Amino acid sequence: MGKVILNSKNIIKSYQNGDKRLVVLNGINIELKTGTITTIIGESGTGKSTLLNVLSSLDTFDSGQLLIENEDIRSLNEKKLSFFRNKKIGFIFQFHHLLPDFTILENVLMPLWIKNGF
């Protein structure tokens, strides 16, 4: 099979609500390789979106390790993480979040423009 492009080890993610702590991801281990298709299925409220947000580095996690192309995501500061996302990760959102002042084409090209400094 292909090379490992994403590896999560014992990912834990929780939310604090007053004095209650809700653990949403509890010890998630995933290995994704090139040339494979992976699906995440489950009932509403089981943490699928949270998992995708964590694995894509859009959200943080409490503990564990997340490696994307052997880069430890936790070792990157916000600026480096933004650059890493722009260079290495593509997002297709369930609900579009287009910038209203731009055309659809300009919205699609925005990450490339940012990468190249406009």
C-alpha angles and dihedrals in degrees: 000000000000131000121281111263100170130027125175121189122197095330113191122187126176139168126219118222109179107298094344125090117203114200107208101170116033117186100331115187117184132163118191122190133194115265095030133107118218127189128196113207134173145118122295112283097023096115104263095133091042090052092049091048091051095045091049091049092242090118133034128236133216099236143343131067133283120193121184112185086344091303113129101227093204091060092063122091118223095268094049091044091053090050091047092052092048092050103036112023132063122197130205109185125207089225117038119240103194123173103245096216093060136066120249090257091051090049090052092047095047096095090051092049091049091048092051095042094252 
